[in-house]
Tab-separated table of C-alpha atoms in Angstrom:
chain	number	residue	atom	x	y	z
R	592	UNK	CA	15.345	23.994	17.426
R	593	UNK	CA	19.152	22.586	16.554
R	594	UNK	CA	19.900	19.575	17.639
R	595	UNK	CA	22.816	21.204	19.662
R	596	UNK	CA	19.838	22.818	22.022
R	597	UNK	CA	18.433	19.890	22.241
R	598	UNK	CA	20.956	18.138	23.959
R	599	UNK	CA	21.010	21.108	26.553
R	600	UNK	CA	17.554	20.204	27.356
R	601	UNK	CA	17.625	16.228	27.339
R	602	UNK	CA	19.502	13.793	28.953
R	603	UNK	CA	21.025	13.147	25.650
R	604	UNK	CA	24.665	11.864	25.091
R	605	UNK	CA	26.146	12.069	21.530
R	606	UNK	CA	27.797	9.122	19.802
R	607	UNK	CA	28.949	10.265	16.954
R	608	UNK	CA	28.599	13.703	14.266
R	609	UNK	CA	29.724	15.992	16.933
R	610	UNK	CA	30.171	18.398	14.106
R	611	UNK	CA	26.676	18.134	12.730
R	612	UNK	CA	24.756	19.261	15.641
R	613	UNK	CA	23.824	22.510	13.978
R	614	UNK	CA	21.269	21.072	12.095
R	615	UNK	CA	17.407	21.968	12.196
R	616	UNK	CA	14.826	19.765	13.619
R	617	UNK	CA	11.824	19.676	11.606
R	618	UNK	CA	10.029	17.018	13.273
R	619	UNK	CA	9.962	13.194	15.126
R	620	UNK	CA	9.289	9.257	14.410
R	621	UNK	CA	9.856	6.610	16.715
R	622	UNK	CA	9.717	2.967	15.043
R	623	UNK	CA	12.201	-0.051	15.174
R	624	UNK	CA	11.481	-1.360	11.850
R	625	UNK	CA	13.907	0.024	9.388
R	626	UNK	CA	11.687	-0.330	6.246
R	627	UNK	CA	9.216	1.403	7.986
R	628	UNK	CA	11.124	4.488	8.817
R	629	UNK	CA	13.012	4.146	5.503
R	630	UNK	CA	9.092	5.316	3.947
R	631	UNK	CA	7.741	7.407	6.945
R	632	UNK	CA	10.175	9.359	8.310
R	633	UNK	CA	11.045	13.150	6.740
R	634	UNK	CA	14.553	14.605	6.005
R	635	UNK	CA	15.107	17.038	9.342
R	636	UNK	CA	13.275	14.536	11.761
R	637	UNK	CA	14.783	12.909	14.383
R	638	UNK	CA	14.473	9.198	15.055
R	639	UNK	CA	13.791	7.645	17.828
R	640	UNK	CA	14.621	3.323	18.128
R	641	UNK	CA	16.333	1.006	20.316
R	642	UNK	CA	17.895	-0.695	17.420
R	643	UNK	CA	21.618	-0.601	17.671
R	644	UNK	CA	21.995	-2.281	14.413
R	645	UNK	CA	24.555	-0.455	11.665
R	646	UNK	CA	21.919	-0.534	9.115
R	647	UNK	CA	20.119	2.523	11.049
R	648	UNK	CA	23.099	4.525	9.791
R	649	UNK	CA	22.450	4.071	6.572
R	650	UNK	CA	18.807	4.644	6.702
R	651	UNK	CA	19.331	7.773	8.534
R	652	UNK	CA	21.431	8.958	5.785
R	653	UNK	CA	19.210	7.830	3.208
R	654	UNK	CA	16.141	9.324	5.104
R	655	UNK	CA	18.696	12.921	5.628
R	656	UNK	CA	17.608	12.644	9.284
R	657	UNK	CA	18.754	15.065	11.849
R	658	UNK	CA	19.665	13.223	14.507
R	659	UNK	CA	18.881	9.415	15.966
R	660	UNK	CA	18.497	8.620	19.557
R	661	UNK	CA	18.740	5.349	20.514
R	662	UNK	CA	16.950	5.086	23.339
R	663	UNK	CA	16.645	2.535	26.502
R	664	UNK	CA	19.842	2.700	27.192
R	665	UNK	CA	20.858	0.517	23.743
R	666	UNK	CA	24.544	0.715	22.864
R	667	UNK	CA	25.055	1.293	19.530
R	668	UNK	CA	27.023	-2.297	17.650
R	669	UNK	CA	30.344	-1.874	16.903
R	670	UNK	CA	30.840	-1.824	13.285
R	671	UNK	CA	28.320	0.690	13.159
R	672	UNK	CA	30.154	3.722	15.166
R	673	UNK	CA	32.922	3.880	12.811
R	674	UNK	CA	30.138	4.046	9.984
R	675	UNK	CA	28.561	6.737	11.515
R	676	UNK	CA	31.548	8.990	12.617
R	677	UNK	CA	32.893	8.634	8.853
R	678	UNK	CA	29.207	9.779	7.011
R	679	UNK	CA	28.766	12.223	10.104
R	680	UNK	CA	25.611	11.049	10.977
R	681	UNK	CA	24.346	12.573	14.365
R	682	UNK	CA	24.054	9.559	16.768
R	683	UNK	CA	22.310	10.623	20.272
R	684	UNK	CA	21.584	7.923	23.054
R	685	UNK	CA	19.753	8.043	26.214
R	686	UNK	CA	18.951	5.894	28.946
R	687	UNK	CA	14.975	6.833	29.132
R	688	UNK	CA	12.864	4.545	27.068
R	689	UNK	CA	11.808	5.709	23.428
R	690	UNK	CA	7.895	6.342	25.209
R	691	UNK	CA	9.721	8.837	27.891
R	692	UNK	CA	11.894	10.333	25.348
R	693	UNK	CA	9.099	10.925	23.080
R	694	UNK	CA	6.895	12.267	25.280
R	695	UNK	CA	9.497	14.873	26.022
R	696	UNK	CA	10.788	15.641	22.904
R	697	UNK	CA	7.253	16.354	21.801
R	698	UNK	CA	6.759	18.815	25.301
R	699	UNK	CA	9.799	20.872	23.474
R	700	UNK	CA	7.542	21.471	20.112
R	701	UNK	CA	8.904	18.632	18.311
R	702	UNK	CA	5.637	17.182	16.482
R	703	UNK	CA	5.055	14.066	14.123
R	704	UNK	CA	5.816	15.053	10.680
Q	961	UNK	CA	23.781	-39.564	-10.049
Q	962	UNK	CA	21.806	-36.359	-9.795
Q	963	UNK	CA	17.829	-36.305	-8.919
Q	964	UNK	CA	15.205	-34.307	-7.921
Q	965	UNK	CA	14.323	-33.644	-3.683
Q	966	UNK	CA	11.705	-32.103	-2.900
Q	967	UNK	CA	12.581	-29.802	0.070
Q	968	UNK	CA	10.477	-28.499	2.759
Q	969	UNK	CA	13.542	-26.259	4.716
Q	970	UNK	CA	11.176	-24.329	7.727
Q	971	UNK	CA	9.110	-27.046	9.356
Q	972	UNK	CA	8.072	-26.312	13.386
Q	973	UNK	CA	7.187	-29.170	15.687
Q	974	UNK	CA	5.307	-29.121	18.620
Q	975	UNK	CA	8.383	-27.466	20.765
Q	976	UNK	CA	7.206	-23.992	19.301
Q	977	UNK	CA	5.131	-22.577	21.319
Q	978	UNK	CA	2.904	-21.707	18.306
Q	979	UNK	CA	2.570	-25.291	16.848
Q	980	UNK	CA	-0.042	-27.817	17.168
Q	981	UNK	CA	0.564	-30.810	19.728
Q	982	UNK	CA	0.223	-33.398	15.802
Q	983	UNK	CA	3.313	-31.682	14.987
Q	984	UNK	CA	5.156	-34.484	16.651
Q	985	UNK	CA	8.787	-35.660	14.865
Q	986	UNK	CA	7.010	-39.344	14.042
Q	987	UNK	CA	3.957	-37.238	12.020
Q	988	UNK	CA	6.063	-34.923	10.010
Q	989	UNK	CA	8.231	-37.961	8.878
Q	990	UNK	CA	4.998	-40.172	7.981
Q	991	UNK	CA	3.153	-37.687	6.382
Q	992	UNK	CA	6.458	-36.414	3.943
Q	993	UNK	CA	6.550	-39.963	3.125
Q	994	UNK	CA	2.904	-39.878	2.482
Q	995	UNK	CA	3.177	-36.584	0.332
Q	996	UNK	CA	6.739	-37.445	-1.165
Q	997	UNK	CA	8.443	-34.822	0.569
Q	998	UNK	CA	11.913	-36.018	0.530
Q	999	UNK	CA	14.129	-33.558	2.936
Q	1000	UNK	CA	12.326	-32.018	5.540
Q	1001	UNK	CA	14.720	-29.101	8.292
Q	1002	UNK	CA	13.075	-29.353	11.813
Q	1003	UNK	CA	13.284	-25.338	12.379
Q	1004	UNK	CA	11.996	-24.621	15.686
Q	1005	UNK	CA	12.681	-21.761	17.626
Q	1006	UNK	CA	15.730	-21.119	18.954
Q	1007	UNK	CA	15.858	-24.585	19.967
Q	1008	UNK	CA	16.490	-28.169	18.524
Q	1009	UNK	CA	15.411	-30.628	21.188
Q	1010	UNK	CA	13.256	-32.370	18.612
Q	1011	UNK	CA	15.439	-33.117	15.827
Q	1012	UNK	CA	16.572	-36.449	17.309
Q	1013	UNK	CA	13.404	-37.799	17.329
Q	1014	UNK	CA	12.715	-36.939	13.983
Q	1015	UNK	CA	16.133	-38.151	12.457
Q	1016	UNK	CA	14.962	-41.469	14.232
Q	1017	UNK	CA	11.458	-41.589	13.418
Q	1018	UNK	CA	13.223	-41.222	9.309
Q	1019	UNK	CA	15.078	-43.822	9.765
Q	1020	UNK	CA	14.194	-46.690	7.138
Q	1021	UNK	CA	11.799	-44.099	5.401
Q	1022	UNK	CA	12.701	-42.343	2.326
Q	1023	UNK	CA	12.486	-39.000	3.740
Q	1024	UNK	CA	15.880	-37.067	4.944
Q	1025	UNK	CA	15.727	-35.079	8.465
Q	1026	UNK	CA	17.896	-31.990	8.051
Q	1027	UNK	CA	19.471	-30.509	11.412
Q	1028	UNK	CA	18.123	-26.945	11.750
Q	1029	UNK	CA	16.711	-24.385	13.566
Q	1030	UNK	CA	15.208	-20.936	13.493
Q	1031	UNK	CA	16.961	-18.727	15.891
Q	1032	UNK	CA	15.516	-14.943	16.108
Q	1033	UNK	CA	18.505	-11.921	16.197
Q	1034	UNK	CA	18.286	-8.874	18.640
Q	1035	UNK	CA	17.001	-7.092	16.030
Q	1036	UNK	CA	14.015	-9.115	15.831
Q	1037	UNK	CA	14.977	-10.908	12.579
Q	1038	UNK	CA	14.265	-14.867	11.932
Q	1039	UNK	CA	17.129	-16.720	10.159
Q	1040	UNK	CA	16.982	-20.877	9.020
Q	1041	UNK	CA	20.500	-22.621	10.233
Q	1042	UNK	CA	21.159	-25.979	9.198
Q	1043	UNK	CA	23.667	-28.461	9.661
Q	1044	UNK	CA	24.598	-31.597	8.135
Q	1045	UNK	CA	26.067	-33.203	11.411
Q	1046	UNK	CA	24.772	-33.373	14.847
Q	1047	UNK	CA	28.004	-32.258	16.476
Q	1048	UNK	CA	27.906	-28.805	14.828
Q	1049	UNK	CA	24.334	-28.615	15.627
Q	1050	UNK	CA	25.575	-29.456	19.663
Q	1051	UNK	CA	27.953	-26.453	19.082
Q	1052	UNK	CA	24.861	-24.281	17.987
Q	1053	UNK	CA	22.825	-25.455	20.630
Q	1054	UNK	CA	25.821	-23.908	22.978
Q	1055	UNK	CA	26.180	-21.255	21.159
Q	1056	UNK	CA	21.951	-19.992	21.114
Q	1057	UNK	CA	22.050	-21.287	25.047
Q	1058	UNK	CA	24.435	-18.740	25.731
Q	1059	UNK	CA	22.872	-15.803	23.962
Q	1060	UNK	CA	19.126	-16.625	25.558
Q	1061	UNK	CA	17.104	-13.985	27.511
Q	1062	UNK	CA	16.522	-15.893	30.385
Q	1063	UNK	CA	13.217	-15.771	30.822
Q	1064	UNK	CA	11.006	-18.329	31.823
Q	1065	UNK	CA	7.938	-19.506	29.348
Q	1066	UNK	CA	4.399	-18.972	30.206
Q	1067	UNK	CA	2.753	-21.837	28.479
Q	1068	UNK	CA	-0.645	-20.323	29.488
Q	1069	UNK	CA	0.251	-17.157	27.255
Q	1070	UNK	CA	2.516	-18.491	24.641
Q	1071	UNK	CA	1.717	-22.350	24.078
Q	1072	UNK	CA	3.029	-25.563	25.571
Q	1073	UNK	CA	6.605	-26.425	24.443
Q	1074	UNK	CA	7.201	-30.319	24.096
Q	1075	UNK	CA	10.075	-32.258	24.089
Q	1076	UNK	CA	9.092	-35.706	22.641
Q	1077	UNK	CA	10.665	-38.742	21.287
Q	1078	UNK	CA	10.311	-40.521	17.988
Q	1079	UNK	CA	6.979	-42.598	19.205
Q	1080	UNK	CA	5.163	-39.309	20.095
Q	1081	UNK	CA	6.165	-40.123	23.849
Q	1082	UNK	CA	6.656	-37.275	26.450
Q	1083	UNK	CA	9.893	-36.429	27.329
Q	1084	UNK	CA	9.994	-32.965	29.210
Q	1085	UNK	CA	8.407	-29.178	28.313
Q	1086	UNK	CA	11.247	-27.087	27.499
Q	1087	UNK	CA	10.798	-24.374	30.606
Q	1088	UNK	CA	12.748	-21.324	28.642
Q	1089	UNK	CA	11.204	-18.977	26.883
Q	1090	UNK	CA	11.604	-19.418	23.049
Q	1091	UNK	CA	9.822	-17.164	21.495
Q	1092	UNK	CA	12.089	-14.557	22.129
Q	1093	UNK	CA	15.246	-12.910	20.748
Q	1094	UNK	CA	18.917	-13.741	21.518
Q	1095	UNK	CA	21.464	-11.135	22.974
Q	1096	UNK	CA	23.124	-12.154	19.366
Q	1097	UNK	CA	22.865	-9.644	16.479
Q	1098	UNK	CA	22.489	-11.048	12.979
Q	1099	UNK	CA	25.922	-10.262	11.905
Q	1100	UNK	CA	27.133	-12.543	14.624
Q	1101	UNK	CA	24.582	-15.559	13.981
Q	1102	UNK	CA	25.604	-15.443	10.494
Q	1103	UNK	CA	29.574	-15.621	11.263
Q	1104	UNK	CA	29.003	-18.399	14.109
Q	1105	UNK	CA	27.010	-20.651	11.820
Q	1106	UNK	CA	29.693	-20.192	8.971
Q	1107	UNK	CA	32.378	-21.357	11.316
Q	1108	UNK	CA	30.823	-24.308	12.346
Q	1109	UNK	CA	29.990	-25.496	8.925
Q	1110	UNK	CA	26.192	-24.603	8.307
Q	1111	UNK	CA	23.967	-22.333	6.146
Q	1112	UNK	CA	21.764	-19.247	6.948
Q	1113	UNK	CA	18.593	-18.677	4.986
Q	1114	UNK	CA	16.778	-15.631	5.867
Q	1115	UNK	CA	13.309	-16.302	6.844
Q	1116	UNK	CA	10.305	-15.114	5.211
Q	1117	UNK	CA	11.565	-11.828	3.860
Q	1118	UNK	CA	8.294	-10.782	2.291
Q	1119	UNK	CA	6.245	-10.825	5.439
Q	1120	UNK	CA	6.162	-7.323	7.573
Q	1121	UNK	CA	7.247	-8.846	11.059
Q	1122	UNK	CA	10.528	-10.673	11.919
Q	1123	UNK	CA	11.943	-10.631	8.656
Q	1124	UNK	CA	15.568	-9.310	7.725
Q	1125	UNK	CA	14.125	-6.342	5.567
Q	1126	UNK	CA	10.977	-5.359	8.091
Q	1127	UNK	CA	13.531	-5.048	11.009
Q	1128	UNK	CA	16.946	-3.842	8.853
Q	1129	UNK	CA	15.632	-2.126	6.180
Q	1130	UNK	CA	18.391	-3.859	3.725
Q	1131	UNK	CA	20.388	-6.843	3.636
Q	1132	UNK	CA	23.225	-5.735	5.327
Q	1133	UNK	CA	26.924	-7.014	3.335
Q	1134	UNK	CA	28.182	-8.464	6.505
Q	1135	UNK	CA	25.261	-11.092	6.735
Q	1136	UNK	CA	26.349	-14.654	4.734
Q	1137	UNK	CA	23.011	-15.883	3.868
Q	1138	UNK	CA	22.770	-18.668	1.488
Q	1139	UNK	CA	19.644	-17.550	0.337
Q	1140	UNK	CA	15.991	-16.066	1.351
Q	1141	UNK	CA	13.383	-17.790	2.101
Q	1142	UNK	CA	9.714	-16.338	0.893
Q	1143	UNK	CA	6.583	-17.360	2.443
Q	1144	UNK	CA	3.552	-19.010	0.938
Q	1145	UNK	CA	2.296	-15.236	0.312
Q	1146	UNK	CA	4.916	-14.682	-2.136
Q	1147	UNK	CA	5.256	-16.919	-5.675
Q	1148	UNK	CA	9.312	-17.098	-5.021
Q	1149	UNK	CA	9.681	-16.568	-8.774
Q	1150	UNK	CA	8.682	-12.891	-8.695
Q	1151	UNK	CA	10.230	-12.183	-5.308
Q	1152	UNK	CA	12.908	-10.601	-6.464
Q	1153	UNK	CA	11.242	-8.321	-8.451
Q	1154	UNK	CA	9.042	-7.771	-5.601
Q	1155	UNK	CA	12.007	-7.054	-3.137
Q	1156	UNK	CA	14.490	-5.848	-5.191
Q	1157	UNK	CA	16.850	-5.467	-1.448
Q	1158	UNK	CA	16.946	-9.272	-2.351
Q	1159	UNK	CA	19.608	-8.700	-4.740
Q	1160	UNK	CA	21.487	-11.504	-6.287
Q	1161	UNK	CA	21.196	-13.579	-3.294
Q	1162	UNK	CA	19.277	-17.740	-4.073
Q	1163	UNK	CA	15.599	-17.378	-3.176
Q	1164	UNK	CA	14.236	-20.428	-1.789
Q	1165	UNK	CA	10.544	-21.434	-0.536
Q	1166	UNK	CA	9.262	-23.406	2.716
Q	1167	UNK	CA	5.627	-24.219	4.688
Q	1168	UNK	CA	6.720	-22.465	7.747
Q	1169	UNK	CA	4.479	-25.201	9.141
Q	1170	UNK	CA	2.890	-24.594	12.359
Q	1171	UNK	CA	0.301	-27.565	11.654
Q	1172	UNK	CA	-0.088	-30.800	9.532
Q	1173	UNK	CA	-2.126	-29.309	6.944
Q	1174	UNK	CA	0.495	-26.322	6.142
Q	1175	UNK	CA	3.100	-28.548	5.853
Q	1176	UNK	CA	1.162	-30.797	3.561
Q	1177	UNK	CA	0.355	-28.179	1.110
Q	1178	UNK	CA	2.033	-25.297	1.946
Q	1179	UNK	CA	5.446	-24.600	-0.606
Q	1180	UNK	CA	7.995	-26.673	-0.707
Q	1181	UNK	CA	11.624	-25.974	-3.031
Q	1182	UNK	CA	12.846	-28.617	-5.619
Q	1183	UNK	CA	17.024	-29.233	-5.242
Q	1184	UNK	CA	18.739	-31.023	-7.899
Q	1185	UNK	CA	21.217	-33.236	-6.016
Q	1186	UNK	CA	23.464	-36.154	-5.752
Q	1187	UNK	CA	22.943	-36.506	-1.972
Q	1188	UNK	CA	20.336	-34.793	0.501
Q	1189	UNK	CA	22.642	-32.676	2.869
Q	1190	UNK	CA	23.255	-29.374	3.591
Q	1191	UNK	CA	26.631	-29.603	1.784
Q	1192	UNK	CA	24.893	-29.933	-1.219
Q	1193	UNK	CA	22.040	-27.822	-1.075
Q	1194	UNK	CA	24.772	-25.063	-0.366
Q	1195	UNK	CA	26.162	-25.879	-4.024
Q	1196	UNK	CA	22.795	-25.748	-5.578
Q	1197	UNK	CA	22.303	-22.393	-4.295
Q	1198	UNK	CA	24.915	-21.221	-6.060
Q	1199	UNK	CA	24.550	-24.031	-8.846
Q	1200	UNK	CA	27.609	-25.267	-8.622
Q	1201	UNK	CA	28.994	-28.470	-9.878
Q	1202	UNK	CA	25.566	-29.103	-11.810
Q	1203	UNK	CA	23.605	-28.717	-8.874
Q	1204	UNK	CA	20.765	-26.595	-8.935
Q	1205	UNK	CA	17.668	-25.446	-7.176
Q	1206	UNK	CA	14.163	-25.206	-8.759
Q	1207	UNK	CA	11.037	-23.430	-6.878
């Protein structure tokens, strides 16, 4: 599934990469510490936190993630749009906690790896 | 003339929650005179009600009382402020007020948080709930205790909870930190070997003292310095003007 689909299926609104929604999902990982998902997560995945902090643009770069959803209804800060429009990262945010999202992203075939 | 403080910068007293009641102001003071400490920062959580007591309960000892406090960012992260005078620490106080959750503490749950004065008398228990994160993100801390004067030390960066690299990943550029701060778990000397997101920034070690025998032997960091403030523990971080920092 592409992340565009995804956002068909989800109450999903995207933040910024509007012209990286093409990409493959290979898989999920919900954590909010940074250095955790930094080692865990796999290129493909997306992410699902409630930090809002810019350094999750830079890890999701580093990490080649899909997409990130900030969930909870978490506003991304602001330094960190601009950030993430300019290295096209794929920003998603919802207002259903990351436990609901999860739970539905992983209905949709979406699996922990 | 320049000589040798020893420094114990991260010091709780019995207004966190997660102290022990004999961390009052008057038994941190006696025992740092007891133990030579010379400077001790009164770092509780995201509050300061204590600190007068202990700059009063130092008075006529040979031990400084640095104005601090350890406020905890939205993201979960646990910096070290200090000030050198009481009316930027008023302005912090505002400042951390202003960014608190709101929510009530549950002494049952969390601990008992006690205001006291300098002869271990009971003042009030502090009814909001401090351990907890403000609506402020690190970024912001950082920038509002550069304005009013003070210095930002990053606590315990090598432990996996609440520090700036388990929460952030990285130092981000647009935090001013005058240095990290490792935890007795860490020899500072190889921390930034260990961490290499530590970068060029001072590194800097404390007790974190919840009770009287951590801060009696936990670490402490030596500062070479003319006088014990914060002014001049912010030069010997960057060892400036031939002050210097030892740990």
């Amino acid at each position: 599934m592409t992340v565009e689909e995804l956002i068909t299926l989800l109450p999903l609104t995207v933040v910024s990469g509007q012209s990286k929604l093409g990409h493959e999902i290979t898989g999920g990982y919900v954590s909010d510490l940074l250095s955790n998902v930094m080692g865990q997560a796999c290129a493909g995945n997306v992410w699902v936190t409630m930090q809002g902090h810019q350094n999750i643009v830079a890890v999701a770069s580093l990490t080649g993630l899909a997409a990130v959803i900030i969930a909870g209804g978490v506003k991304l800060d602001k330094d960190a749009a601009g950030k993430a429009e300019s290295e096209e990262i794929v920003i998603l945010s919802t207002l259903l906690s990351s436990f609901e999202i999860t739970g539905r992203l992983y209905q949709l075939g979406i699996a922990g790896k | 003339m320049m000589r040798r403080f020893v420094a114990d910068l991260h010091v709780h007293t019995l207004l966190s929650p997660c102290a022990a009641v004999e961390m009052t102001p008057r038994n941190i003071v006696w025992q740092a005179v007891d133990h030579k400490i010379d400077i001790i920062a009164i770092t509780d959580h995201n509050a300061c009600d204590n600190v007068p007591a202990a700059l009063e309960a130092a008075k006529g000892t040979t031990v400084t009382v640095l104005l601090g406090m350890e406020v905890e960012s939205r993201e979960e992260v646990h910096l070290l402020v200090l000030f050198d005078k009481m009316r930027q620490m008023k302005e912090w106080e505002l400042f951390t007020k202003a960014h608190m959750s709101g929510r009530l503490n549950d002494a049952a749950r969390f601990g008992a948080q006690f205001i006291v004065d300098a002869d271990d008398n009971f003042i009030a228990e502090k009814n909001e709930l401090l351990l907890s994160s403000l609506t402020a993100g690190v970024a912001e801390i950082s920038a509002q205790v550069k304005r009013l004067g003070g210095i930002c030390i990053a606590s315990h960066i090598d432990r996996p909870v609440y520090s700036i690299i388990s929460q952030l990943g990285f130092i981000p550029p647009d935090v001013e930190l005058a240095a990290v701060e490792v935890s007795r778990h860490m020899n500072a000397q190889d921390a930034s070997v260990r961490i290499p997101a530590i970068g060029d920034l001072p590194v800097i070690t404390a007790s974190d003292a919840h009770v009287m025998e951590d801060f009696i032997n936990g670490p402490k960091t030596a500062f070479y310095l003319e006088q014990p403030t914060v002014g001049e523990i912010r030069q010997a971080l960057l060892s400036q003007n031939l002050r210097r920092v030892v740990v």
